[in-house]
Every structure is written in C-alpha cells, then in structure tokens.
C-alpha cells in the first residue's frame, strides 16, 4: 500500500472542500482498502466520511431517504425497508457476509468496482486499470463476465446486488459537489464501458453521494432472486430484482433489473414492455426472456448464462404472479 494523507471532515461540505485530484472518499472501505493493498487504487489522500451525519433512514414524501453512510446491515434490518421495500432488504442480505454488511456503506456499495479476475491481477492487461492495454477476459477465463452491454474493450460485470434492487425501485441519488447539490437518477449513474471502460460512473470530480431516495413503494409483489456458486458471500452469476403487479391474470405493471449479466445493473424497457398487458402465462414469460437475451453476446466460458438467465427470469415471474 502506498502512503497517503488522511482527513476527517466534520461536515459534508468540509468533505467536498477537502477533495483534491487523486483523493478518495472512504466510509466502510470494504472494497477500496482491498484495492489499495493490491495497488490497483493508489489515492494520494483519503477523506473519511464515516462519522458524518449521513446514516439516517427516514420516511419522506411517501417514500424513503437513506443516508449514504448507513450500513448495509442497518438498512436491510430497518422496519420501513422490510415492510415496504422487501426487494432491497433481500438484495442486501444476499450481498455479502454478515461481517461485511455491518461495515459496508450504502454509498460505497453503489461505487464498488468489478470483481473481474484480470482487473485484480496487476500483471494482466486491463483497460479499466491501464486504458489501451487490452482485456485478457476476452478469450480468457470469462465465466463470471458480461453477456449484455459489454464492449470489445471490457466485459466485466458490476458486482452490487443492492444496485440491482435500487434500479428496479427507481432510486434517485442526492449529491453534493463543488458546485452545490444536485439529484441524479440511479439509472444515470453508471456508464457502459464502450471504448472508455475506465470511466465507470457519471459523478463529477469531488461529488459526494449524501443520500439515496426511494419513491413510494410501487404496486405489486417484490422479489430478489440470485443464483451464485455458493450460498454464502458469492457474487451473482445471474440475479433479478423484480416488482410485478397483476390483476385478473393480466400483468398490469412490471419493473425488472438484472445483475451478473452486464457492466451495469441492467434495466431493460423491452422486457417490461413484453410483459405489461399480457397474460401471466409461461408463454408471456418466455417472450420476456427472449426480449432480455436478444442481444446477448456470451464469451465462451459464460455461455451458460444465457439459459440460466432465462430460467431465473421465468422462475421469478412465475413466483410473483402465482395465486
């Protein structure tokens, strides 16, 4: 780990004012510190926001506002989350070990970096670490990699379970930066790799996530379904966060987001359009799976993700609409 300076501001405004090029905000540090030990991240300064007054969880405007430094464990256990956003609670509980959930923050969870083997191997070419150096996952061991939204420069997936749930719930971020406050839909936070995979999000330099806002709970049943190699502390091979409403056997509303398939939490309008107004039948569910996977580009070792994603989506839709 390379040396760095350390700051502990007293307010969010002080945290933003302390930011300089090469600095990083840190709360739980469950991802950043690992990257620093491997010298994949080499910040010149750490700005510790863990003690700022940003850990509250409260009802507001019919929805819910969650402070960025709230721990994953506290959010998953909160009565309002469990009662009205069970999709979020379940995604958080499936996301890591209990020890990590007690430390990891909501804001940090959103900004964690990929778990691509080659990204973590400092000796391997990786366009995320060194733009233009290449991507060893292309043609390499790519079992956990993306089949949607990837590019010739990067096929890494986004690792967050929580972000998948928040995408399905239409979350919005509250930001504080050098130019003041602004709000950003979660859908606009993440960037597809294209030919610049080193740019993973749309935050401006020095911007700090202060809160995550959820609108009023959507109509319908909520579900988070995750398939992984082992039941404890494993990232998703395929996951789906879904909110589906049905009346009289017809689907009236649907929100679906997917993990393990793309470089970002994957929300597909085509999948939702294929469901709304259709009968809640296996044929409709199969059509939605066709829409999801129409542009899939498996890479060899991850070819299994195509039939797996189909089965996971159909199983989730069946569970949400039965009865």
mmCIF file of C-alpha atoms in Angstrom:
data_model
loop_
_atom_site.group_PDB
_atom_site.id
_atom_site.type_symbol
_atom_site.label_atom_id
_atom_site.label_comp_id
_atom_site.label_asym_id
_atom_site.label_seq_id
_atom_site.Cartn_x
_atom_site.Cartn_y
_atom_site.Cartn_z
ATOM 1 C CA UNK A 1 0.000 0.000 0.000
ATOM 2 C CA UNK A 2 1.368 3.396 -0.941
ATOM 3 C CA UNK A 3 1.413 6.272 1.527
ATOM 4 C CA UNK A 4 -1.443 8.782 1.602
ATOM 5 C CA UNK A 5 -2.727 11.676 3.666
ATOM 6 C CA UNK A 6 -5.827 11.290 5.823
ATOM 7 C CA UNK A 7 -8.597 13.797 6.536
ATOM 8 C CA UNK A 8 -11.625 13.505 8.816
ATOM 9 C CA UNK A 9 -14.024 16.365 7.982
ATOM 10 C CA UNK A 10 -16.806 17.399 10.333
ATOM 11 C CA UNK A 11 -19.482 18.084 7.704
ATOM 12 C CA UNK A 12 -20.304 17.004 4.157
ATOM 13 C CA UNK A 13 -19.380 20.486 2.931
ATOM 14 C CA UNK A 14 -15.952 20.154 4.546
ATOM 15 C CA UNK A 15 -15.518 16.748 2.912
ATOM 16 C CA UNK A 16 -16.212 18.187 -0.522
ATOM 17 C CA UNK A 17 -13.933 21.169 0.138
ATOM 18 C CA UNK A 18 -11.102 18.805 1.132
ATOM 19 C CA UNK A 19 -11.271 16.893 -2.122
ATOM 20 C CA UNK A 20 -8.329 17.216 -4.488
ATOM 21 C CA UNK A 21 -7.375 15.300 -7.645
ATOM 22 C CA UNK A 22 -6.170 11.906 -6.555
ATOM 23 C CA UNK A 23 -8.266 11.839 -3.375
ATOM 24 C CA UNK A 24 -10.945 9.274 -2.482
ATOM 25 C CA UNK A 25 -13.865 9.409 -0.067
ATOM 26 C CA UNK A 26 -13.928 6.429 2.296
ATOM 27 C CA UNK A 27 -16.644 5.143 4.622
ATOM 28 C CA UNK A 28 -16.581 1.391 5.309
ATOM 29 C CA UNK A 29 -13.660 0.822 2.955
ATOM 30 C CA UNK A 30 -14.583 -2.822 2.320
ATOM 31 C CA UNK A 31 -13.646 -2.556 -1.366
ATOM 32 C CA UNK A 32 -11.309 0.426 -1.504
ATOM 33 C CA UNK A 33 -8.858 -0.879 1.090
ATOM 34 C CA UNK A 34 -8.504 -4.198 -0.742
ATOM 35 C CA UNK A 35 -7.737 -2.324 -3.949
ATOM 36 C CA UNK A 36 -5.210 -0.144 -2.165
ATOM 37 C CA UNK A 37 -3.393 -3.167 -0.753
ATOM 38 C CA UNK A 38 -3.043 -4.504 -4.294
ATOM 39 C CA UNK A 39 -2.035 -1.032 -5.542
ATOM 40 C CA UNK A 40 -4.874 -1.056 -8.042
ATOM 41 C CA UNK A 41 -6.134 2.072 -6.323
ATOM 42 C CA UNK A 42 -3.378 4.440 -5.170
ATOM 43 C CA UNK A 43 -5.105 7.521 -3.746
ATOM 44 C CA UNK A 44 -2.970 10.409 -2.604
ATOM 45 C CA UNK A 45 -5.493 11.272 0.119
ATOM 46 C CA UNK A 46 -8.362 9.581 1.942
ATOM 47 C CA UNK A 47 -11.276 11.694 3.143
ATOM 48 C CA UNK A 48 -13.053 9.778 5.908
ATOM 49 C CA UNK A 49 -16.817 10.415 5.776
ATOM 50 C CA UNK A 50 -17.771 7.530 8.055
ATOM 51 C CA UNK A 51 -18.519 9.806 11.032
ATOM 52 C CA UNK A 52 -20.591 12.366 9.150
ATOM 53 C CA UNK A 53 -24.274 12.707 9.975
ATOM 54 C CA UNK A 54 -25.337 10.751 6.871
ATOM 55 C CA UNK A 55 -26.533 7.461 8.325
ATOM 56 C CA UNK A 56 -30.214 8.249 8.902
ATOM 57 C CA UNK A 57 -33.139 6.316 7.402
ATOM 58 C CA UNK A 58 -36.481 8.117 7.340
ATOM 59 C CA UNK A 59 -39.806 8.260 5.553
ATOM 60 C CA UNK A 60 -40.186 11.330 3.372
ATOM 61 C CA UNK A 61 -42.742 12.377 0.761
ATOM 62 C CA UNK A 62 -44.369 8.954 0.635
ATOM 63 C CA UNK A 63 -41.001 7.286 0.017
ATOM 64 C CA UNK A 64 -37.797 6.672 1.929
ATOM 65 C CA UNK A 65 -34.487 8.533 2.225
ATOM 66 C CA UNK A 66 -31.377 6.554 3.205
ATOM 67 C CA UNK A 67 -28.144 8.222 4.251
ATOM 68 C CA UNK A 68 -25.084 7.234 2.246
ATOM 69 C CA UNK A 69 -23.093 6.112 5.293
ATOM 70 C CA UNK A 70 -25.850 3.860 6.646
ATOM 71 C CA UNK A 71 -24.531 0.312 6.793
ATOM 72 C CA UNK A 72 -25.903 -2.416 4.586
ATOM 73 C CA UNK A 73 -26.910 -4.340 7.719
ATOM 74 C CA UNK A 74 -28.851 -1.431 9.228
ATOM 75 C CA UNK A 75 -30.741 -0.761 6.006
ATOM 76 C CA UNK A 76 -31.625 -4.428 5.495
ATOM 77 C CA UNK A 77 -32.972 -4.661 9.063
ATOM 78 C CA UNK A 78 -34.875 -1.362 9.107
ATOM 79 C CA UNK A 79 -38.636 -1.853 9.646
ATOM 80 C CA UNK A 80 -39.615 0.538 6.838
ATOM 81 C CA UNK A 81 -37.338 -1.226 4.366
ATOM 82 C CA UNK A 82 -38.571 -4.671 5.383
ATOM 83 C CA UNK A 83 -42.218 -3.618 5.222
ATOM 84 C CA UNK A 84 -42.284 -1.553 2.034
ATOM 85 C CA UNK A 85 -39.132 -2.412 0.075
ATOM 86 C CA UNK A 86 -38.505 -6.123 0.761
ATOM 87 C CA UNK A 87 -36.721 -6.344 -2.586
ATOM 88 C CA UNK A 88 -33.992 -4.072 -1.214
ATOM 89 C CA UNK A 89 -33.747 -5.915 2.105
ATOM 90 C CA UNK A 90 -33.375 -9.271 0.380
ATOM 91 C CA UNK A 91 -30.759 -7.985 -2.062
ATOM 92 C CA UNK A 92 -28.675 -6.561 0.784
ATOM 93 C CA UNK A 93 -28.899 -9.775 2.795
ATOM 94 C CA UNK A 94 -27.714 -11.793 -0.199
ATOM 95 C CA UNK A 95 -24.862 -9.415 -0.967
ATOM 96 C CA UNK A 96 -22.039 -10.375 1.393
ATOM 97 C CA UNK A 97 -21.120 -11.907 4.712
ATOM 98 C CA UNK A 98 -22.653 -10.526 7.899
ATOM 99 C CA UNK A 99 -19.310 -9.029 8.878
ATOM 100 C CA UNK A 100 -19.076 -7.045 5.656
ATOM 101 C CA UNK A 101 -22.709 -5.924 5.829
ATOM 102 C CA UNK A 102 -22.000 -4.491 9.283
ATOM 103 C CA UNK A 103 -19.210 -2.353 7.838
ATOM 104 C CA UNK A 104 -20.059 -1.580 4.202
ATOM 105 C CA UNK A 105 -21.925 1.651 3.485
ATOM 106 C CA UNK A 106 -24.769 2.274 1.073
ATOM 107 C CA UNK A 107 -22.823 4.852 -0.930
ATOM 108 C CA UNK A 108 -19.760 2.650 -1.092
ATOM 109 C CA UNK A 109 -21.835 -0.310 -2.209
ATOM 110 C CA UNK A 110 -23.021 1.691 -5.215
ATOM 111 C CA UNK A 111 -19.470 2.616 -6.215
ATOM 112 C CA UNK A 112 -17.699 -0.698 -5.621
ATOM 113 C CA UNK A 113 -15.624 -1.863 -8.534
ATOM 114 C CA UNK A 114 -15.796 -5.032 -10.595
ATOM 115 C CA UNK A 115 -14.522 -8.365 -9.318
ATOM 116 C CA UNK A 116 -13.039 -9.349 -12.697
ATOM 117 C CA UNK A 117 -10.048 -11.630 -12.126
ATOM 118 C CA UNK A 118 -7.911 -9.677 -14.568
ATOM 119 C CA UNK A 119 -8.786 -6.320 -13.032
ATOM 120 C CA UNK A 120 -7.437 -7.606 -9.709
ATOM 121 C CA UNK A 121 -4.291 -9.055 -11.302
ATOM 122 C CA UNK A 122 -1.859 -6.174 -11.612
ATOM 123 C CA UNK A 123 0.281 -8.145 -14.069
ATOM 124 C CA UNK A 124 -2.575 -8.719 -16.534
ATOM 125 C CA UNK A 125 -3.582 -6.249 -19.247
ATOM 126 C CA UNK A 126 -6.808 -4.479 -18.235
ATOM 127 C CA UNK A 127 -8.360 -1.475 -19.935
ATOM 128 C CA UNK A 128 -10.011 -0.417 -16.678
ATOM 129 C CA UNK A 129 -6.660 -0.145 -14.911
ATOM 130 C CA UNK A 130 -4.490 0.906 -17.857
ATOM 131 C CA UNK A 131 -6.537 2.250 -20.779
ATOM 132 C CA UNK A 132 -5.402 0.794 -24.069
ATOM 133 C CA UNK A 133 -3.511 -2.142 -22.533
ATOM 134 C CA UNK A 134 -6.068 -4.751 -23.590
ATOM 135 C CA UNK A 135 -8.599 -7.084 -21.978
ATOM 136 C CA UNK A 136 -7.444 -10.564 -21.040
ATOM 137 C CA UNK A 137 -11.003 -11.622 -20.257
ATOM 138 C CA UNK A 138 -11.677 -11.513 -23.999
ATOM 139 C CA UNK A 139 -10.733 -15.044 -24.967
ATOM 140 C CA UNK A 140 -9.608 -15.800 -21.411
ATOM 141 C CA UNK A 141 -11.394 -17.350 -18.463
ATOM 142 C CA UNK A 142 -14.613 -15.324 -18.551
ATOM 143 C CA UNK A 143 -17.099 -17.452 -16.632
ATOM 144 C CA UNK A 144 -18.348 -14.575 -14.449
ATOM 145 C CA UNK A 145 -18.320 -11.954 -17.181
ATOM 146 C CA UNK A 146 -20.981 -9.988 -19.042
ATOM 147 C CA UNK A 147 -23.215 -11.177 -21.850
ATOM 148 C CA UNK A 148 -25.099 -7.862 -22.223
ATOM 149 C CA UNK A 149 -23.884 -4.279 -22.613
ATOM 150 C CA UNK A 150 -20.191 -5.151 -22.858
ATOM 151 C CA UNK A 151 -17.710 -3.951 -25.471
ATOM 152 C CA UNK A 152 -14.552 -5.090 -27.199
ATOM 153 C CA UNK A 153 -12.597 -3.210 -24.516
ATOM 154 C CA UNK A 154 -14.267 -4.639 -21.389
ATOM 155 C CA UNK A 155 -16.658 -7.450 -20.482
ATOM 156 C CA UNK A 156 -16.552 -7.060 -16.684
ATOM 157 C CA UNK A 157 -19.790 -7.139 -14.676
ATOM 158 C CA UNK A 158 -20.984 -4.817 -11.943
ATOM 159 C CA UNK A 159 -20.924 -6.684 -8.610
ATOM 160 C CA UNK A 160 -23.575 -4.931 -6.479
ATOM 161 C CA UNK A 161 -26.771 -6.754 -5.509
ATOM 162 C CA UNK A 162 -28.136 -3.633 -3.847
ATOM 163 C CA UNK A 163 -27.760 -1.562 -7.015
ATOM 164 C CA UNK A 164 -29.906 -4.070 -8.910
ATOM 165 C CA UNK A 165 -32.687 -3.678 -6.350
ATOM 166 C CA UNK A 166 -32.402 0.122 -6.375
ATOM 167 C CA UNK A 167 -32.554 0.133 -10.173
ATOM 168 C CA UNK A 168 -35.832 -1.799 -10.086
ATOM 169 C CA UNK A 169 -37.162 0.623 -7.440
ATOM 170 C CA UNK A 170 -36.281 3.754 -9.489
ATOM 171 C CA UNK A 171 -33.953 5.156 -6.835
ATOM 172 C CA UNK A 172 -32.507 8.658 -7.038
ATOM 173 C CA UNK A 173 -29.205 9.902 -5.628
ATOM 174 C CA UNK A 174 -28.690 13.137 -3.698
ATOM 175 C CA UNK A 175 -25.241 14.552 -4.445
ATOM 176 C CA UNK A 176 -23.120 17.332 -3.010
ATOM 177 C CA UNK A 177 -20.221 18.687 -5.018
ATOM 178 C CA UNK A 178 -18.076 21.775 -5.528
ATOM 179 C CA UNK A 179 -20.929 23.377 -7.475
ATOM 180 C CA UNK A 180 -23.598 22.573 -4.901
ATOM 181 C CA UNK A 181 -26.341 19.987 -4.648
ATOM 182 C CA UNK A 182 -27.970 18.007 -7.423
ATOM 183 C CA UNK A 183 -30.060 14.881 -7.872
ATOM 184 C CA UNK A 184 -29.264 12.037 -10.223
ATOM 185 C CA UNK A 185 -31.440 9.050 -11.141
ATOM 186 C CA UNK A 186 -29.621 5.831 -10.352
ATOM 187 C CA UNK A 187 -30.151 4.822 -13.975
ATOM 188 C CA UNK A 188 -27.904 7.739 -14.999
ATOM 189 C CA UNK A 189 -25.119 6.922 -12.537
ATOM 190 C CA UNK A 190 -23.470 4.032 -14.342
ATOM 191 C CA UNK A 191 -21.743 4.132 -17.705
ATOM 192 C CA UNK A 192 -21.382 1.279 -20.175
ATOM 193 C CA UNK A 193 -17.738 0.553 -21.000
ATOM 194 C CA UNK A 194 -17.691 1.383 -24.699
ATOM 195 C CA UNK A 195 -14.103 2.330 -25.539
ATOM 196 C CA UNK A 196 -13.535 4.071 -22.161
ATOM 197 C CA UNK A 197 -14.131 1.350 -19.536
ATOM 198 C CA UNK A 198 -12.026 3.268 -17.002
ATOM 199 C CA UNK A 199 -14.944 5.718 -16.662
ATOM 200 C CA UNK A 200 -17.472 3.726 -14.676
ATOM 201 C CA UNK A 201 -19.873 6.400 -13.411
ATOM 202 C CA UNK A 202 -21.083 9.923 -14.112
ATOM 203 C CA UNK A 203 -20.205 11.582 -10.802
ATOM 204 C CA UNK A 204 -18.275 14.811 -11.214
ATOM 205 C CA UNK A 205 -14.874 15.204 -9.534
ATOM 206 C CA UNK A 206 -15.351 15.824 -5.815
ATOM 207 C CA UNK A 207 -19.060 14.892 -5.796
ATOM 208 C CA UNK A 208 -20.215 13.016 -2.731
ATOM 209 C CA UNK A 209 -23.287 10.795 -2.515
ATOM 210 C CA UNK A 210 -25.140 12.015 0.571
ATOM 211 C CA UNK A 211 -28.450 10.129 0.343
ATOM 212 C CA UNK A 212 -30.383 7.578 -1.679
ATOM 213 C CA UNK A 213 -34.062 8.416 -2.169
ATOM 214 C CA UNK A 214 -36.745 5.852 -2.966
ATOM 215 C CA UNK A 215 -40.145 6.867 -4.320
ATOM 216 C CA UNK A 216 -43.348 5.475 -2.863
ATOM 217 C CA UNK A 217 -43.436 1.673 -2.959
ATOM 218 C CA UNK A 218 -44.593 0.523 -6.406
ATOM 219 C CA UNK A 219 -47.711 -1.620 -6.784
ATOM 220 C CA UNK A 220 -47.280 -5.365 -6.942
ATOM 221 C CA UNK A 221 -45.155 -8.042 -5.375
ATOM 222 C CA UNK A 222 -41.411 -7.683 -4.941
ATOM 223 C CA UNK A 223 -38.726 -10.335 -5.305
ATOM 224 C CA UNK A 224 -34.946 -10.627 -5.443
ATOM 225 C CA UNK A 225 -33.671 -13.908 -6.840
ATOM 226 C CA UNK A 226 -29.952 -14.649 -7.025
ATOM 227 C CA UNK A 227 -28.041 -17.602 -8.436
ATOM 228 C CA UNK A 228 -24.423 -17.960 -7.313
ATOM 229 C CA UNK A 229 -21.789 -20.629 -6.887
ATOM 230 C CA UNK A 230 -22.248 -20.877 -3.137
ATOM 231 C CA UNK A 231 -24.880 -19.613 -0.741
ATOM 232 C CA UNK A 232 -22.507 -17.528 1.392
ATOM 233 C CA UNK A 233 -20.553 -14.486 0.231
ATOM 234 C CA UNK A 234 -20.555 -15.018 -3.534
ATOM 235 C CA UNK A 235 -21.324 -12.611 -6.336
ATOM 236 C CA UNK A 236 -24.246 -13.236 -8.652
ATOM 237 C CA UNK A 237 -23.893 -15.313 -11.774
ATOM 238 C CA UNK A 238 -27.420 -14.134 -12.572
ATOM 239 C CA UNK A 239 -29.791 -12.143 -10.393
ATOM 240 C CA UNK A 240 -33.095 -10.383 -10.915
ATOM 241 C CA UNK A 241 -34.823 -7.688 -8.898
ATOM 242 C CA UNK A 242 -38.480 -7.571 -9.857
ATOM 243 C CA UNK A 243 -41.680 -5.759 -8.977
ATOM 244 C CA UNK A 244 -44.733 -7.130 -10.789
ATOM 245 C CA UNK A 245 -48.445 -6.367 -10.413
ATOM 246 C CA UNK A 246 -51.196 -8.497 -11.919
ATOM 247 C CA UNK A 247 -54.981 -8.245 -11.941
ATOM 248 C CA UNK A 248 -57.324 -10.908 -13.226
ATOM 249 C CA UNK A 249 -54.434 -12.898 -14.618
ATOM 250 C CA UNK A 250 -53.060 -9.949 -16.616
ATOM 251 C CA UNK A 251 -49.787 -8.189 -15.828
ATOM 252 C CA UNK A 252 -50.500 -4.511 -15.214
ATOM 253 C CA UNK A 253 -47.073 -3.251 -14.136
ATOM 254 C CA UNK A 254 -43.536 -4.598 -14.235
ATOM 255 C CA UNK A 255 -40.105 -3.371 -13.219
ATOM 256 C CA UNK A 256 -37.142 -5.672 -13.650
ATOM 257 C CA UNK A 257 -33.402 -5.198 -13.189
ATOM 258 C CA UNK A 258 -30.680 -7.788 -13.603
ATOM 259 C CA UNK A 259 -27.295 -8.467 -12.062
ATOM 260 C CA UNK A 260 -24.420 -10.667 -13.185
ATOM 261 C CA UNK A 261 -25.221 -10.065 -16.835
ATOM 262 C CA UNK A 262 -23.819 -6.633 -17.661
ATOM 263 C CA UNK A 263 -21.280 -3.962 -16.677
ATOM 264 C CA UNK A 264 -24.115 -2.039 -15.001
ATOM 265 C CA UNK A 265 -27.306 -3.004 -13.164
ATOM 266 C CA UNK A 266 -29.276 -3.948 -16.270
ATOM 267 C CA UNK A 267 -32.774 -2.486 -16.690
ATOM 268 C CA UNK A 268 -34.441 -3.429 -19.984
ATOM 269 C CA UNK A 269 -37.509 -1.487 -21.161
ATOM 270 C CA UNK A 270 -38.068 -4.191 -23.803
ATOM 271 C CA UNK A 271 -38.525 -6.852 -21.133
ATOM 272 C CA UNK A 272 -41.033 -4.763 -19.216
ATOM 273 C CA UNK A 273 -42.930 -3.838 -22.409
ATOM 274 C CA UNK A 274 -43.136 -7.509 -23.334
ATOM 275 C CA UNK A 275 -44.935 -8.215 -20.048
ATOM 276 C CA UNK A 276 -47.296 -5.289 -19.412
ATOM 277 C CA UNK A 277 -50.795 -6.021 -20.674
ATOM 278 C CA UNK A 278 -50.006 -9.679 -21.289
ATOM 279 C CA UNK A 279 -51.453 -12.704 -19.515
ATOM 280 C CA UNK A 280 -49.375 -14.108 -16.706
ATOM 281 C CA UNK A 281 -48.555 -17.315 -18.578
ATOM 282 C CA UNK A 282 -45.418 -19.294 -19.412
ATOM 283 C CA UNK A 283 -45.660 -18.041 -22.998
ATOM 284 C CA UNK A 284 -45.545 -14.405 -21.858
ATOM 285 C CA UNK A 285 -42.642 -15.131 -19.540
ATOM 286 C CA UNK A 286 -40.749 -16.837 -22.365
ATOM 287 C CA UNK A 287 -41.349 -13.812 -24.603
ATOM 288 C CA UNK A 288 -39.897 -11.560 -21.894
ATOM 289 C CA UNK A 289 -36.830 -13.795 -21.675
ATOM 290 C CA UNK A 290 -36.464 -13.595 -25.461
ATOM 291 C CA UNK A 291 -36.515 -9.795 -25.226
ATOM 292 C CA UNK A 292 -33.902 -9.812 -22.454
ATOM 293 C CA UNK A 293 -31.474 -12.066 -24.309
ATOM 294 C CA UNK A 294 -31.998 -10.915 -27.892
ATOM 295 C CA UNK A 295 -28.633 -9.097 -27.932
ATOM 296 C CA UNK A 296 -26.707 -11.428 -25.639
ATOM 297 C CA UNK A 297 -23.055 -11.999 -26.553
ATOM 298 C CA UNK A 298 -21.678 -14.854 -24.477
ATOM 299 C CA UNK A 299 -17.900 -15.226 -24.439
ATOM 300 C CA UNK A 300 -17.333 -18.968 -24.192
ATOM 301 C CA UNK A 301 -16.937 -19.899 -20.558
ATOM 302 C CA UNK A 302 -20.076 -17.895 -19.697
ATOM 303 C CA UNK A 303 -22.314 -19.334 -22.405
ATOM 304 C CA UNK A 304 -24.316 -20.989 -19.632
ATOM 305 C CA UNK A 305 -25.564 -17.568 -18.513
ATOM 306 C CA UNK A 306 -27.975 -17.400 -21.451
ATOM 307 C CA UNK A 307 -30.143 -20.396 -20.449
ATOM 308 C CA UNK A 308 -29.573 -19.616 -16.764
ATOM 309 C CA UNK A 309 -30.867 -16.055 -17.139
ATOM 310 C CA UNK A 310 -33.911 -17.399 -18.961
ATOM 311 C CA UNK A 311 -34.703 -19.859 -16.187
ATOM 312 C CA UNK A 312 -34.130 -17.316 -13.421
ATOM 313 C CA UNK A 313 -36.426 -14.734 -15.044
ATOM 314 C CA UNK A 314 -39.198 -17.247 -15.744
ATOM 315 C CA UNK A 315 -38.997 -18.639 -12.206
ATOM 316 C CA UNK A 316 -39.166 -15.131 -10.725
ATOM 317 C CA UNK A 317 -42.162 -14.137 -12.843
ATOM 318 C CA UNK A 318 -43.943 -17.384 -12.003
ATOM 319 C CA UNK A 319 -43.451 -16.826 -8.290
ATOM 320 C CA UNK A 320 -44.597 -13.198 -8.464
ATOM 321 C CA UNK A 321 -47.796 -13.916 -10.363
ATOM 322 C CA UNK A 322 -48.959 -17.238 -8.972
ATOM 323 C CA UNK A 323 -52.080 -17.203 -6.807
#
